[in-house]
Amino acid sequence: MEHVPPPAEELALLDRELAQLDARRAQLLTRRAWLVSALRPQAPDAPRWTTPPVGHGWAPGQPWGSVPRAAKPSGPPRSAQNVLLTLGGLLLTVAAVGFTLVSWGSMGIGGRSAVLALVTLAALAAPAVLLRRKLAATAEALAALALVLTLLDVYAVHAVAAPDADGLTFTAVASAVLAALWAAYGLALGKLHLPLPAAVFFVQWPLLLGAWAAGAPAIVVGWALLVTATLDGAIALWGKGLGVRVTAGIGLAVMGSAALLTGLGESLTADGPLGAVLPGALLLTAAVAALAGAWRAPNGYAQAGGVVAGLAAVAAVGGVLRSAVPGAWHVPVYLLCGLALLSVVRARLPRSAGRGVLAAAGAVVAGALLWAVPPVAAVLLGPVELVAEVWAGAPDGFRGALGESMRWSETAAAPVVLAVVAGLLGAAYRWWPSLVRVAAPLVAPGAKVRGAAGAGALALGWGTLLLAAATLGVPYPVAVALETVLVAGLLLVAVRGAERGAGASAGATGATGGGRSAVTVTALVGAVGGAVSVGLLSLAAETATYAVFGALVVLFAGAALRARAVVEQAVCAVAAVVWGTVLTGCVARSLELAPHEAAPLLLLVPALTVLLGARLRLHPVALPVELTGALGALVAVGLAVADAPFLALVLALCGVLAAGAAVRPERRPAAGYLAAVLFLAATWVRLAASEVSVPEAYTLPVTVPALVVGVLRRRKDPEASSWTAYGPGLAATLLPSLAVAWTDPDWLRPLLLGVAALVITLLGAKYRLQALLLLGGAVLALDTLHELAPYVVQVAGALPRWLPPALAGLLLLAVGATYEQRLRDARKLKDLLGRMR
């Protein structure tokens, strides 16, 4: 237990702590004031600190707690100084440009040369003097002015001394001269930040503009770009100053990308292997340069360099090889070159650079898969067209069922790509420990990576077989059988994976569990997707449809019985119910039944799901199975909508099924009400179909015994709800009579219905029965509204148009003014109804 001091002692303790805080705050303020005065320039006569205030935070001879006054700076703040220097340099630059462009022609050649030379030399010399006086900001401003003046000098020389010179050639030479000039100037004045980045900027143009001016071919321009990018890389690695390295890095990115794109474009458009050699040499040189830079660069840049080196090497070698093979096999060539990069795991490369090369190999594989996967999607989704022509006859081969939109000759190599990648991933999954040991110097893949490898191998292997069958154009029966067998194989993998996962001990390794889990999920998803595809494919022929859907029902039902995991059991059981429903619909089509005639037949599967749910009881799979059967029943209701007698029959049968499910205690709350609604709807539809105008003759015989049963139930169990005892019986007569009364022009039925509703409402209020009060009150209100509606319409037509909105506004104001009271009244009414039975 903690000790709580008396109030007087606690108050004294708080006072002491507050005094210590005040003293500490005074010390910190004193120290801050000294630091501010030390950082700002002071006037010559301003007092200076002889020793910094340490310890207690005051200067010698200064009283306790006093704060020294900061000395006033002798000049403007740094920010104002920078603004003034920037504006001054800008104005001088504008003046120089105006002089060169406007006043240049009014002077002779001597005057021009003298003015430009003097101004430029003065601008170049002034920063050295200013740096000795420690005016670095002013020196930077004048250096920027000197940079602009040198550009104006170049323009002036071209305009006067060499007007006939080629513009690109002159610019290339001038860039080289300016690069050398500003490099030497920056090295001489090392404290300036502008000259060396300017020199790096000028270095970018000599080779490129020179090659362009000489009309060199694209490959020569690519070499110029590559040499420039290499120089930028060297400057970025060994240059001094952040500005120099950033400028060189930007130049490296721009020029290197341009060089790679130039080489790749030339490689892709080469006529043959010999024509692809020169672009390949350019790309291979770029790869070597990038790898050399990655060897010495920091981690992030080294990895980027490894990626560039790997991709450039693949483009170089693959570009030569692709020129010797047909067009459909270009992607496999690049894929093999990308897979060759995996040998980097045995090379002695830095860790980051090696990771970059592996990432490049992964990018090549991903690009190949992006090319090969769309045809697989076309094979899976192609049979959708057969839905519009069910049982039109077996097509001529697998391709005939998929349509003629695909160019199969162009995708002949896609199965090879999928098979190669699937084999690689499968080998990695199978020999995972060995792979981890080999790749340990570069990467340390975890259990999730192994699971992804196994799942990818399974999915790509499945796609390989499907696409190979379509590419080869196998006969239609062979294609149907192949897809069905593949579904069976995927189900087997899913079930075995689930069994191993369920039987794995608590101490099993994470790698095994993670891999099996991913493979199991992939197999299950692939089985369902493949079942949908083969089901659509089988719609071309009646025999194939029965064979396929029968096999699917058996396969998925068997998998549901064999699987141990709940998720696998539920998915397989639900799929079996769906395939069974489709199979039942096929039977109806074979019998040439109309849609409304086929509706009762479709209820066979929901009936089986109700029986299966009763068998499974509280098993987690029971609810998904029953809900799927309910969806099948909903489809049957939709088919029977066009014919009222059949709709009534289907609704009644659905009510029977719901009542059968309500026998079980866990389903009774939902299924019981659903059964009552379905029976009532079936009765209504049957009466409407028979054109019955007096529904009371059919409903009263049901209401009287239902109310008698309710009275007996309440006597036996006084705590039973009035809705359970009297609700179904009252609703059986009140609701149909109310619906007919709204369309009855006579006055007798509304009068009798209103009297009956009034009596029921009064009985509910007297005996505190919620069902009687609410049902009777609602029916009485609606019946009264029906009788008063014509008079309300007449009155509304006679009133001014502005009066109803005004009355509504007054009502809202009244309710708003008494909102709290109305809210309390509503809560009292809610509590009162809640206490009723």
mmCIF file of C-alpha atoms in Angstrom, residues 215-225 259 262-263 266 282:
data_model
loop_
_atom_site.group_PDB
_atom_site.id
_atom_site.type_symbol
_atom_site.label_atom_id
_atom_site.label_comp_id
_atom_site.label_asym_id
_atom_site.label_seq_id
_atom_site.Cartn_x
_atom_site.Cartn_y
_atom_site.Cartn_z
ATOM 1 C CA GLY A 215 25.607 13.107 -87.796
ATOM 2 C CA ALA A 216 26.745 9.929 -86.116
ATOM 3 C CA PRO A 217 24.454 6.885 -86.075
ATOM 4 C CA ALA A 218 22.376 6.089 -83.046
ATOM 5 C CA ILE A 219 24.817 3.538 -81.717
ATOM 6 C CA VAL A 220 27.593 6.180 -81.628
ATOM 7 C CA VAL A 221 25.263 8.565 -79.805
ATOM 8 C CA GLY A 222 24.616 5.743 -77.340
ATOM 9 C CA TRP A 223 28.343 5.340 -76.730
ATOM 10 C CA ALA A 224 28.660 9.094 -76.149
ATOM 11 C CA LEU A 225 25.861 8.920 -73.623
ATOM 12 C CA ALA A 259 22.261 5.178 -73.273
ATOM 13 C CA THR A 262 19.344 3.656 -77.180
ATOM 14 C CA GLY A 263 21.163 0.336 -76.975
ATOM 15 C CA GLU A 266 18.997 -0.768 -81.571
ATOM 16 C CA LEU A 282 27.121 -1.144 -75.731
#
